[in-house]
Short mmCIF file of C-alpha atoms and ligand atoms in Angstrom, two decimals:
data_model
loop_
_atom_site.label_atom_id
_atom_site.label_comp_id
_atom_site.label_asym_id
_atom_site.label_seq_id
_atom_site.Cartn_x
_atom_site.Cartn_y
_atom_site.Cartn_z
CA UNK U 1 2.13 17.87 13.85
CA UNK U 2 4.82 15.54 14.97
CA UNK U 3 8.72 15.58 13.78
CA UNK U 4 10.83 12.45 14.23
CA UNK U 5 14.33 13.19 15.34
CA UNK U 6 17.28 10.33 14.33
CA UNK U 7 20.29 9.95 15.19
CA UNK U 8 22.47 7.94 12.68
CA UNK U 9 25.04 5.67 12.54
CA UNK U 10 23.53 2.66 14.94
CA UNK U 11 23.71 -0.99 13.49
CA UNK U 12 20.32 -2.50 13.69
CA UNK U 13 20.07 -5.69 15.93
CA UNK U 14 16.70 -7.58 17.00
CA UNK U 15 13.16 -8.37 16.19
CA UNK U 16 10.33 -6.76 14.32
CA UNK U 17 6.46 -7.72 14.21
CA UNK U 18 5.40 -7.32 10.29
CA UNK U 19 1.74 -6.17 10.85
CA UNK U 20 -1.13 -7.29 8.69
CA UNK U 21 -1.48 -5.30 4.73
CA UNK U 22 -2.93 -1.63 4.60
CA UNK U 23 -3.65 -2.21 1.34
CA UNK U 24 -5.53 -5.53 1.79
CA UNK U 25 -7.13 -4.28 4.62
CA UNK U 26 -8.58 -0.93 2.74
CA UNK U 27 -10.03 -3.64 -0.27
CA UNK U 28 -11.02 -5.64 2.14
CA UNK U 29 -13.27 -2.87 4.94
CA UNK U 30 -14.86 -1.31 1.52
CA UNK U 31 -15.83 -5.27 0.81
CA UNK U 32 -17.83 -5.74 3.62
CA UNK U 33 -20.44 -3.26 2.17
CA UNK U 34 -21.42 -6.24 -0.35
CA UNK U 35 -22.83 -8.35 2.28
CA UNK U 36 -25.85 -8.33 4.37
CA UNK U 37 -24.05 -10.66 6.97
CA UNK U 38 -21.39 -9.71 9.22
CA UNK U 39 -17.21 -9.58 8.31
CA UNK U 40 -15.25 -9.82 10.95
CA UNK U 41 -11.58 -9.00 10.17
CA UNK U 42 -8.47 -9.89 12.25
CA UNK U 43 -4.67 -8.75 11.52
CA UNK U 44 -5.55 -5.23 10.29
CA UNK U 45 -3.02 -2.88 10.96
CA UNK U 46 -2.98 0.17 13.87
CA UNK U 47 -2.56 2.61 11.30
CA UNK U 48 -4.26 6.02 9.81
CA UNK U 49 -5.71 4.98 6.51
CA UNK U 50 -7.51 1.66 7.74
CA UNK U 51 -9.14 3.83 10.78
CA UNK U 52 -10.62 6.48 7.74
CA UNK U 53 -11.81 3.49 5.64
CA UNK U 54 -13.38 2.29 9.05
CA UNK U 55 -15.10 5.87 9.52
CA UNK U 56 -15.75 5.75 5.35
CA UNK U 57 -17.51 2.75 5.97
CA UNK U 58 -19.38 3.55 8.95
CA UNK U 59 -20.76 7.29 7.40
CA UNK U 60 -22.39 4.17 4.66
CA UNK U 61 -24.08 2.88 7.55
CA UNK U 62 -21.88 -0.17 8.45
CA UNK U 63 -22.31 -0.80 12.10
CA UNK U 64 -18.28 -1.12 13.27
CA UNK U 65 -16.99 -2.49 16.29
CA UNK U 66 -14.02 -2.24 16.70
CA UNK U 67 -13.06 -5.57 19.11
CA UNK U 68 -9.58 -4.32 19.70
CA UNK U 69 -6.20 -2.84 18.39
CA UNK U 70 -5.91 -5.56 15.12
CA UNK U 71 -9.68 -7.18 14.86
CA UNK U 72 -13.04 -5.32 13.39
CA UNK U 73 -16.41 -6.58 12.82
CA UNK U 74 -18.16 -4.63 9.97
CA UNK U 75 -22.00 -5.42 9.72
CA UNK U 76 -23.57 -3.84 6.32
CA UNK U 77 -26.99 -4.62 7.16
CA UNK U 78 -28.21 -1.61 7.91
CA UNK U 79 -26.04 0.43 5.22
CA UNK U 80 -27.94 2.78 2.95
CA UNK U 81 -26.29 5.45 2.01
CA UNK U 82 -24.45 5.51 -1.29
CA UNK U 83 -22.55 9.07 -1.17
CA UNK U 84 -18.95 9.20 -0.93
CA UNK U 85 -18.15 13.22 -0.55
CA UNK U 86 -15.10 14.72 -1.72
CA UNK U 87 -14.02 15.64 2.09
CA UNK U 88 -14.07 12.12 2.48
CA UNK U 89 -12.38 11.18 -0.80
CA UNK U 90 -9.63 13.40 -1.24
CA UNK U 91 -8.12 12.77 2.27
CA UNK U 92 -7.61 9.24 0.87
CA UNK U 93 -7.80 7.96 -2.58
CA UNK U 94 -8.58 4.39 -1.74
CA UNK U 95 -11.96 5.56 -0.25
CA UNK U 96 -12.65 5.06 -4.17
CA UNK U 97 -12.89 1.22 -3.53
CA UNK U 98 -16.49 1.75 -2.09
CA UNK U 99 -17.58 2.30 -5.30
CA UNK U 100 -17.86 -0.80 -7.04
CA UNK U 101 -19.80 -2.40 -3.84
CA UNK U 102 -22.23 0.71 -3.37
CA UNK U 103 -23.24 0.61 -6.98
CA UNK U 104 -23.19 -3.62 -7.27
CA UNK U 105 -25.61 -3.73 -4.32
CA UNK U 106 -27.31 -1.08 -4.20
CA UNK U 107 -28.01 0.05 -8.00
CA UNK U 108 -26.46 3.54 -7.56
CA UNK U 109 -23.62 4.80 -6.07
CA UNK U 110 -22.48 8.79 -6.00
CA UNK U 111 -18.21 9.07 -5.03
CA UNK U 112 -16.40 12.24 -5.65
CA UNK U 113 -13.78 11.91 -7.79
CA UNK U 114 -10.31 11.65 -5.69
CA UNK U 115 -8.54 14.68 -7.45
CA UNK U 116 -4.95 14.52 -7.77
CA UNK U 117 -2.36 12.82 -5.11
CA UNK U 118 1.15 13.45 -4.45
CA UNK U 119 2.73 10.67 -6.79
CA UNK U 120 0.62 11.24 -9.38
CA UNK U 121 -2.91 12.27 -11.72
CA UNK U 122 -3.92 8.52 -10.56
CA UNK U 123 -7.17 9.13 -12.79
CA UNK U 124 -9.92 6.28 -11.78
CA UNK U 125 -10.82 5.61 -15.41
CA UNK U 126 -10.34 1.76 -15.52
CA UNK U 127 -12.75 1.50 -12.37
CA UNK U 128 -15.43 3.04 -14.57
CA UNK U 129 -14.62 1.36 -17.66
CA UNK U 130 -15.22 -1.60 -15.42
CA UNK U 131 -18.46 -0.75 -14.04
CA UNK U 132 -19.79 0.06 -17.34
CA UNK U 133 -18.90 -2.96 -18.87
CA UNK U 134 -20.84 -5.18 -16.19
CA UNK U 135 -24.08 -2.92 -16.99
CA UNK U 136 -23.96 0.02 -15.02
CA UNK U 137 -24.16 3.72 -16.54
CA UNK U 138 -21.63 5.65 -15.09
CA UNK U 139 -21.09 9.77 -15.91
CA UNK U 140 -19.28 11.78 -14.02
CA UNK U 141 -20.87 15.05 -12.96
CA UNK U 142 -19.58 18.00 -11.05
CA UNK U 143 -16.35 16.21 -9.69
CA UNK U 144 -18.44 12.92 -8.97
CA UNK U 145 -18.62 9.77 -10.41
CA UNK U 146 -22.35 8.74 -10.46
CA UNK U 147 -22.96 5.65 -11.36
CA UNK U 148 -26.36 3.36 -11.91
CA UNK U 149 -27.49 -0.15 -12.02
CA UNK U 150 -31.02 -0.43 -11.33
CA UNK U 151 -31.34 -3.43 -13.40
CA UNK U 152 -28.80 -5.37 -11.72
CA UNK U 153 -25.25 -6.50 -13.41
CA UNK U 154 -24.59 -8.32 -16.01
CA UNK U 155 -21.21 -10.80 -16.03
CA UNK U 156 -18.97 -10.00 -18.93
CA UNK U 157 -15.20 -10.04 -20.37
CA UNK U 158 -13.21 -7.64 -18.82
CA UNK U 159 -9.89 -6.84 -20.30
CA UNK U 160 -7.50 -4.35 -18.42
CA UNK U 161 -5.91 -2.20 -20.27
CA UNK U 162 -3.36 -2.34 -17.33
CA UNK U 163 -2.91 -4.50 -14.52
CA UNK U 164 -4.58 -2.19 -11.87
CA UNK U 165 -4.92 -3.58 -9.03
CA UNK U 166 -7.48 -0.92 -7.59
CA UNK U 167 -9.44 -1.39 -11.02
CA UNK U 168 -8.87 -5.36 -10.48
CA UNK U 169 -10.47 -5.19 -7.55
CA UNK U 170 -13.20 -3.20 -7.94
CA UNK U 171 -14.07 -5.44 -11.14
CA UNK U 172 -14.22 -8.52 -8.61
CA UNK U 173 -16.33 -6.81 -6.25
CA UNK U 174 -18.76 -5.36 -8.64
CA UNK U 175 -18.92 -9.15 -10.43
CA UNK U 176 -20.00 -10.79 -7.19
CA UNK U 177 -23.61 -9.30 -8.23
CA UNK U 178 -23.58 -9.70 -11.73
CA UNK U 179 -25.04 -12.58 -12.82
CA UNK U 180 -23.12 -15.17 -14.70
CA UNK U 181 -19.82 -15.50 -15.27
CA UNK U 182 -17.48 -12.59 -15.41
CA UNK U 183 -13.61 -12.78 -16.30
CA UNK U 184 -11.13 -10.51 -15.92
CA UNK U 185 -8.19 -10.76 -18.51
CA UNK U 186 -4.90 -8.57 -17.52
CA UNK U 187 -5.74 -8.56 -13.89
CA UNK U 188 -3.42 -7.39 -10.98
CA UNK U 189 -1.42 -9.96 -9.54
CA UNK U 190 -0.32 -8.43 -6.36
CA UNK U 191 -0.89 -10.40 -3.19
CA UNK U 192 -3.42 -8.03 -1.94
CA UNK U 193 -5.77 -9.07 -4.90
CA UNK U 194 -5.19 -12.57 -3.86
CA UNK U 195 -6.04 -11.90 -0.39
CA UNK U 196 -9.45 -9.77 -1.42
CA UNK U 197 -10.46 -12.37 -3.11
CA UNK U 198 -9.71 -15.02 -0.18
CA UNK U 199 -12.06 -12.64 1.60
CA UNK U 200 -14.81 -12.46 -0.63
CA UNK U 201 -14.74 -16.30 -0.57
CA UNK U 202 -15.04 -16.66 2.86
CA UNK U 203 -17.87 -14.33 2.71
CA UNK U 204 -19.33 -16.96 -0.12
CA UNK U 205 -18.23 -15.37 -3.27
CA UNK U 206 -17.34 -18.01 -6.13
CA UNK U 207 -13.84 -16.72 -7.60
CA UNK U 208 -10.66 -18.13 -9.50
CA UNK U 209 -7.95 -17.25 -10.29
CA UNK U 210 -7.26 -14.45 -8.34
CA UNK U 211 -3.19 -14.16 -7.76
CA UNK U 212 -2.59 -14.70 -11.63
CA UNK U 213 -3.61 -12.37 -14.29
CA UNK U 214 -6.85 -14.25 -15.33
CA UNK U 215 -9.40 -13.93 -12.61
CA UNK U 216 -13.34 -15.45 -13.25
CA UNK U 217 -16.46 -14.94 -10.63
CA UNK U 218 -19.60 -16.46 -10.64
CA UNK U 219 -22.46 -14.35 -9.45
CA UNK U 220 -24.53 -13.67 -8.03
CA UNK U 221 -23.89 -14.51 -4.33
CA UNK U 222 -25.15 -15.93 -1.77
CA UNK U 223 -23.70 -14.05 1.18
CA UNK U 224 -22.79 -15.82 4.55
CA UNK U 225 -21.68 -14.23 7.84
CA UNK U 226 -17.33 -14.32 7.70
CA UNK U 227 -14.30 -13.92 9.37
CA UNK U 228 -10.91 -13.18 7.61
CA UNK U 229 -6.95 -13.03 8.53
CA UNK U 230 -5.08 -10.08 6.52
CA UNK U 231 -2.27 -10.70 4.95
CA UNK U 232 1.19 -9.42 6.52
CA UNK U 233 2.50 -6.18 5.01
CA UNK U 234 5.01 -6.72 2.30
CA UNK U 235 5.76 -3.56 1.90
CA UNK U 236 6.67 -2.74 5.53
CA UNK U 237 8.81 -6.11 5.75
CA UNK U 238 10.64 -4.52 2.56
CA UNK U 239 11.26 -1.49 4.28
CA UNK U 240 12.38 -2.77 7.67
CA UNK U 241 14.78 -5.58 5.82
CA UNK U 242 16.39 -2.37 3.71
CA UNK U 243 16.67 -0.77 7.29
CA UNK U 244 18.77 -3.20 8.34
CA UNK U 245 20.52 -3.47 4.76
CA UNK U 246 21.83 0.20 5.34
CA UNK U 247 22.38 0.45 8.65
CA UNK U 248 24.10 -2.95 7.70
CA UNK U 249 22.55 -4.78 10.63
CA UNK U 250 20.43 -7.99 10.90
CA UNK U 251 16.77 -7.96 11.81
CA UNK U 252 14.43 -11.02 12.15
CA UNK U 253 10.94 -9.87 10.85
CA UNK U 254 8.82 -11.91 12.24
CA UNK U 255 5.36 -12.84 10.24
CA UNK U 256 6.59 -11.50 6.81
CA UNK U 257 6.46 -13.85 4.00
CA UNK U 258 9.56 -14.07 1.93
CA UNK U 259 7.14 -15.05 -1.39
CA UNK U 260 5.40 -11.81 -0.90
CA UNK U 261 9.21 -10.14 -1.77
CA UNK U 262 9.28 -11.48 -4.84
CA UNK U 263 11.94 -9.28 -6.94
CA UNK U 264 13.09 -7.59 -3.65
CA UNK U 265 14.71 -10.25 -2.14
CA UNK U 266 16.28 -10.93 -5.25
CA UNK U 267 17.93 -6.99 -5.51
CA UNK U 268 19.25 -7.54 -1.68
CA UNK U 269 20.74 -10.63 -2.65
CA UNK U 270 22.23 -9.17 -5.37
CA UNK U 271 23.85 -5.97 -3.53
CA UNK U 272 25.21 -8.20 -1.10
CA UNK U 273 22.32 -8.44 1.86
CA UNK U 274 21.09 -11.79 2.97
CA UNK U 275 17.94 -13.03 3.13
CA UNK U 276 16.18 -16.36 4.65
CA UNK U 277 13.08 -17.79 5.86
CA UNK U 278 12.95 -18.89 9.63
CA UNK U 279 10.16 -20.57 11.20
CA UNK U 280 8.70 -17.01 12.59
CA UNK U 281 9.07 -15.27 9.36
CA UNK U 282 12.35 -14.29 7.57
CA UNK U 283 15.96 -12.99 8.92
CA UNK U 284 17.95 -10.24 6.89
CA UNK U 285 21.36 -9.39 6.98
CA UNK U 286 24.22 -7.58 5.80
CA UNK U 287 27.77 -7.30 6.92
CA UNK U 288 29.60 -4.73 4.54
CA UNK U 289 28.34 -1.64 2.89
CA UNK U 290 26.06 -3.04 -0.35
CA UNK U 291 26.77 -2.54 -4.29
CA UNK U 292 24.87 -0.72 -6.53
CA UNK U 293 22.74 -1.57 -8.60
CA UNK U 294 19.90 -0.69 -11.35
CA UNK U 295 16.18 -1.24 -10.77
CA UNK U 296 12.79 -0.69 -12.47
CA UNK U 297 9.55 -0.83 -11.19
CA UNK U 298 7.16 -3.02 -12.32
CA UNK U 299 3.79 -4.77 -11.57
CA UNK U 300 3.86 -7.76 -9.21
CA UNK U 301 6.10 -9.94 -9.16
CA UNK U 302 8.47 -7.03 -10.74
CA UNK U 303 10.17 -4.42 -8.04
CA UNK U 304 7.38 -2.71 -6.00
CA UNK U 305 7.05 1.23 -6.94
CA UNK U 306 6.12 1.19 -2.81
CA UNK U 307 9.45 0.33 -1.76
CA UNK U 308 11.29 2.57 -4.38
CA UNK U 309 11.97 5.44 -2.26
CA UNK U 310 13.28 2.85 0.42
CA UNK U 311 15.82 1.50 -2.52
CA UNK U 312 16.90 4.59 -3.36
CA UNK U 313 17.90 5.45 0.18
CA UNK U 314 20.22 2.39 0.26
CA UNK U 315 21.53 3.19 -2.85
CA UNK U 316 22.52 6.51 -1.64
CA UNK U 317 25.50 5.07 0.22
CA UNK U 318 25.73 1.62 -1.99
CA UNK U 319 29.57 1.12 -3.40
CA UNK U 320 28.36 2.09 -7.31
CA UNK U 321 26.22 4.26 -9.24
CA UNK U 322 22.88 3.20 -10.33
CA UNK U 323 19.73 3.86 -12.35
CA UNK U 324 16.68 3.46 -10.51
CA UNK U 325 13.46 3.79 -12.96
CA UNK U 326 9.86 4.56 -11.94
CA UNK U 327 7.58 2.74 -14.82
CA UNK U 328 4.22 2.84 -12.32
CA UNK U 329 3.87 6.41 -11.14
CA UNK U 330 4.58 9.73 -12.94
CA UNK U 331 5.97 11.61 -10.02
CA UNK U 332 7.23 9.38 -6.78
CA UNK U 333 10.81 11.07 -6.82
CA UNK U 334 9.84 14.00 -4.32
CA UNK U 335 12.13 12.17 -2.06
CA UNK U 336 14.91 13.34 -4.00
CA UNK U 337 15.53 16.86 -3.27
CA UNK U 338 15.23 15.96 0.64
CA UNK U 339 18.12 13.48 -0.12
CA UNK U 340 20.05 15.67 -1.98
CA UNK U 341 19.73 17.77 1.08
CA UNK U 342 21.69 15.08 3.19
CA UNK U 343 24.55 14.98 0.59
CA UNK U 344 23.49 12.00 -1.88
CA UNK U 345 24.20 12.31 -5.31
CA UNK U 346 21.20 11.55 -7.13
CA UNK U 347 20.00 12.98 -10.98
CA UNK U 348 16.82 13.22 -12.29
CA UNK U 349 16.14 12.20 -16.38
CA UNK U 350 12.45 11.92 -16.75
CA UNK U 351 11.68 8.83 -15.01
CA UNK U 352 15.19 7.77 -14.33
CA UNK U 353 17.35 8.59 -11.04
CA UNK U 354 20.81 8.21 -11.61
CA UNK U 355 22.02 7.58 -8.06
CA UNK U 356 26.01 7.32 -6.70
CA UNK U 357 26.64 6.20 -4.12
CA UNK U 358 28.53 8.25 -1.40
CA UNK U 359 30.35 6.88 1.40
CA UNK U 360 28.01 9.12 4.14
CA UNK U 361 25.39 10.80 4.27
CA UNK U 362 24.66 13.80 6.64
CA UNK U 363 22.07 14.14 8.83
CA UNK U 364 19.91 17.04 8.40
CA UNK U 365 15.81 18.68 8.44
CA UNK U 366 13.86 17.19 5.88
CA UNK U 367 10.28 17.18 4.92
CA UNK U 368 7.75 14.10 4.38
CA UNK U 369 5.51 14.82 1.21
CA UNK U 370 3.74 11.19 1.00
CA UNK U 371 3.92 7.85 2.70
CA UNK U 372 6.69 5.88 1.22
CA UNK U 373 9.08 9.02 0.78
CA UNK U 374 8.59 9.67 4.50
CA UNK U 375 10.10 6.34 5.25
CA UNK U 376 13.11 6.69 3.00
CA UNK U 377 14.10 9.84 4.82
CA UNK U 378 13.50 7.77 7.95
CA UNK U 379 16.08 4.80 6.68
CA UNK U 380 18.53 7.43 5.31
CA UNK U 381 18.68 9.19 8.46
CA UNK U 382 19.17 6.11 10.70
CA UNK U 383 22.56 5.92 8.15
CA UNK U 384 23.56 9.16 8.63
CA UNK U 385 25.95 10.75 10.40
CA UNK U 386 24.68 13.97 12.80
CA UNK U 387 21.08 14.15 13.42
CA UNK U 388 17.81 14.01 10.84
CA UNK U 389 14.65 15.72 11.62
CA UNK U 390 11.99 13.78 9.48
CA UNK U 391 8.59 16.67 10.32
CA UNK U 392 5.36 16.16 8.57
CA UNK U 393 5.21 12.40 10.43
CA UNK U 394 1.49 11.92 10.13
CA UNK U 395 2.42 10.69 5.86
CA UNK U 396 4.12 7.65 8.07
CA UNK U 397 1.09 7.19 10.57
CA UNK U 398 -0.85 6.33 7.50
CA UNK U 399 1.17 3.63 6.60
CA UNK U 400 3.12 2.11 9.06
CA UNK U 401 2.01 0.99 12.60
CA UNK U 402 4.47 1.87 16.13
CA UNK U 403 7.28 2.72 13.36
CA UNK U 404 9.69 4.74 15.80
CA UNK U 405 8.93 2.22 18.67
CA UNK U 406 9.89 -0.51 16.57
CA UNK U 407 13.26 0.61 15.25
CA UNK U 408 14.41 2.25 18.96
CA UNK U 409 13.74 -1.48 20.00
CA UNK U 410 16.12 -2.72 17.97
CA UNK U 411 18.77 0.21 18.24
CA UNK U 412 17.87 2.83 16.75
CA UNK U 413 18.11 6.14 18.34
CA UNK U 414 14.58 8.06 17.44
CA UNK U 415 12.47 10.58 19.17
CA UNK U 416 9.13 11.44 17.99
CA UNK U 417 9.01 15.47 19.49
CA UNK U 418 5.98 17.97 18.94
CA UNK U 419 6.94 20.00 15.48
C1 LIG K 514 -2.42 0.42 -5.19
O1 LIG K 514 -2.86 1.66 -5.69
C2 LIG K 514 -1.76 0.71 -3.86
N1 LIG K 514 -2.74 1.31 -2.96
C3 LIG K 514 -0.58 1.67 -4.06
O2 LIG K 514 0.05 1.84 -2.79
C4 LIG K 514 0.40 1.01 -5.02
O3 LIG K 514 1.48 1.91 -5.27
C5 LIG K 514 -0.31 0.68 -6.35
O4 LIG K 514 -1.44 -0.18 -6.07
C6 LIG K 514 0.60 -0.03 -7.34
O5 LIG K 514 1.07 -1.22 -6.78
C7 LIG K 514 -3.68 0.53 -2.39
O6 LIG K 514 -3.72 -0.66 -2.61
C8 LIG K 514 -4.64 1.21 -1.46
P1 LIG K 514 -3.01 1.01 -9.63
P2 LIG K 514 -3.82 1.72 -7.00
O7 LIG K 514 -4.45 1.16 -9.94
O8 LIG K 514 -4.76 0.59 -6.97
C9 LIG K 514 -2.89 4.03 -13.23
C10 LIG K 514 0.99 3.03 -0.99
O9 LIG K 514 2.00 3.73 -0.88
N2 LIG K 514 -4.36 3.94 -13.21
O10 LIG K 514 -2.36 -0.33 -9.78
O11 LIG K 514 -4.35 3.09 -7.09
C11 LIG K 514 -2.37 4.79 -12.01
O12 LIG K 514 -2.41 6.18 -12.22
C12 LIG K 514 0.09 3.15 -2.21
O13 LIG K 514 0.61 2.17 -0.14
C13 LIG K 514 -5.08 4.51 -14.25
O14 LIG K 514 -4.51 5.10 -15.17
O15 LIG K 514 -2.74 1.49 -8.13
C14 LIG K 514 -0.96 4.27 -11.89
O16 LIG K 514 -0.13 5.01 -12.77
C15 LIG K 514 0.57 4.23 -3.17
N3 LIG K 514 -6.43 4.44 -14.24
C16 LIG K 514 -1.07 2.83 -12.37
O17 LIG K 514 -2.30 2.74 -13.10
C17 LIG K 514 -7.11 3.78 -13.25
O18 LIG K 514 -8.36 3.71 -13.30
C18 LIG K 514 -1.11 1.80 -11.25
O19 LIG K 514 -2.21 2.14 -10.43
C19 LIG K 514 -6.37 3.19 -12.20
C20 LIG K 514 -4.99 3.28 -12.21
#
């Protein structure tokens, strides 16, 4: 296991690539078991999840080939096998997405439940709800879903009972064989779901909708050989442009989308960053240390719960005290205590952080438990003074592609050393 070591206090100055979405790209590999024909997918991101889903898919019997660092041709033809084991499953909840297209075109699908995750139960009840409602049976038995179809599926009137977007997109996977129309009332609205959806139409589904929170498909369908273009990350332009918020720096990010911010570019504006669109992507910048100030997250358009640890960093040394509230997830503040550990001032009340700000931070070891709280410790320990030792790396590897290599290229001072 690797350990990143930081040292603080460098103004960030330069140019970052914004690689394509890991979580359109993970929708978007478990789609390609749907079709007969081949999907050929450009833009994905170097990064560990999307390489599992690639190895998820291929244990199905997807042939992959893997035509270089970004692009990956997925042909489902010969896939067969419907059995998702828990080895597989608990290393990455999102393997879950293969369920929907196992059990729409195959008539029976077997995926171990995911078990627990660090942020959260993240039970994967509205997935089956879903599946049931187009026609299969689904039971879950000895820590597996198992879940039937032989029949076919039926199209139907699918109301959410939240706007998941895992659950959204299973239900517009799974609908692409049911015949007639199916509609999907409360759906997710993230980009992602947008960009699945461009996906399955270039692979010939018929689908509307998709982006707002009333989605209908047509099925069944009548599959075509494709190629598709993931989406840029929004999440890792969010972090980077809150990199160079606290570190109060400016950073061109070059292929990030400011519409994909939504509510985040609105916050930096507000505590005093600037952001604007340029013809390669978008430029942020801030001059002065920022202001505090409260956030809660919320579904799409609403303040990302995947770039709340980020926030909470920059709040850490923001001019103010703040309340930062978590509304998606029932535990994403294990970031906290490794904060507290550099000196921020932060209080936990249920699903509130009260945060003040403090003038420094200082550097010190601290511990990666998941993805996004990796890359807060990351961004508060390019603010800090002394040196951070981020260990347990591999939670960023998931996530983020060339991270270090990125930020030393635009001034940061990071090694990545053997634990
Ligand atoms: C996706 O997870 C993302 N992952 C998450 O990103 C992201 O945080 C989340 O959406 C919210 O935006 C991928 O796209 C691979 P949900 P997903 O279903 O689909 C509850 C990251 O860091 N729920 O919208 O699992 C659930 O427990 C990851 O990149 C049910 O109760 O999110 C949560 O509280 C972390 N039953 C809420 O809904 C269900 O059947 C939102 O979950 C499904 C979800």
């Amino acid at each position: 296991m690797d350990k990143l070591q930081i040292d603080g206090g460098r103004r960030l100055e330069g140019t970052i690539a914004i690689a394509g979405a890991k979580n359109a790209a993970l929708p978007q590999i478990a789609a390609s078991l749907l079709s007969p024909h081949a999907l050929t997918l450009t833009n994905l991101p170097q990064v560990g999840d999307v390489a599992n889903m690639l190895s998820v898919v291929g244990r199905h019997g997807v042939a992959v080939n893997v035509a270089g660092p970004h692009t990956a041709t997925l042909n489902a033809g010969p896939a067969n096998h419907v059995e998702a084991p828990y080895d597989l499953v608990r290393k990455m909840r999102a393997t879950v997405l293969v369920l929907g297209p196992l059990v729409a075109r195959f008539g029976r699908a077997r995926v171990s439940l995911p078990g627990g995750c660090a942020i959260g139960a993240r039970p994967i009840d509205l997935h089956m709800k879903v599946l049931a409602q187009l026609g299969a049976s689904v039971a879950v038995e000895s820590g597996y879903i198992v879940a039937e179809a032989l029949s076919g599926l039926a199209g139907a009137r699918i109301v959410l009972a939240s706007p998941s977007v895992g659950a959204t997109q299973t239900a517009m996977m799974a609908a692409t064989y049911a015949t007639g129309e199916t509609e999907i009332v409360n759906a997710a609205g993230e980009p992602e779901v947008a960009d699945l959806a461009a996906c399955l139409a270039a692979m010939g589904a018929n689908i509307e909708g998709a982006g707002t929170h009333r989605i209908a498909v047509q099925g069944p369908t009548n599959w075509r050989a494709a190629r598709h273009h993931t989406i840029p990350d929004r999440i890792e332009a969010g972090t980077y442009a809150m990199a160079a918020a606290i570190t109060r720096g400016h950073l061109e990010l070059t292929g990030a989308r400011l519409e994909h911010l939504g509510a985040l570019a609105q916050m930096l504006e507000t505590v005093g960053a600037r952001m604007w669109p340029t013809d390669r992507g978008l430029m942020v910048a801030c001059d002065g240390r920022v202001a505090a100030a409260d956030i809660s997250t919320e579904p799409y358009p609403g303040f990302p719960t995947d770039l709340q640890a980020q926030y909470m960093a920059l709040m850490a040394v923001a001019d103010g005290a703040c309340a930062i509230r978590e509304t998606i997830f029932e535990n994403r503040f294990m970031h906290v205590p490794e904060l507290v550990r550099m000196g921020a001032d932060i209080s936990l009340r249920g699903s509130t952080a009260l945060v003040r700000g403090r003038t420094k931070l200082v550097g010190a070891p601290v511990m990666a438990t998941d993805l996004r709280a990796s890359v807060c410790l990351v961004l508060a320990g390019l603010a800090a003074e002394g040196q951070t030792t981020v260990s347990r790396v591999y939670h960023l590897d998931r996530g983020y592609e060339d991270l270090a290599r990125k930020l030393v290229r635009c001034g940061a001072a990071i090694r990545r050393v053997p634990e």
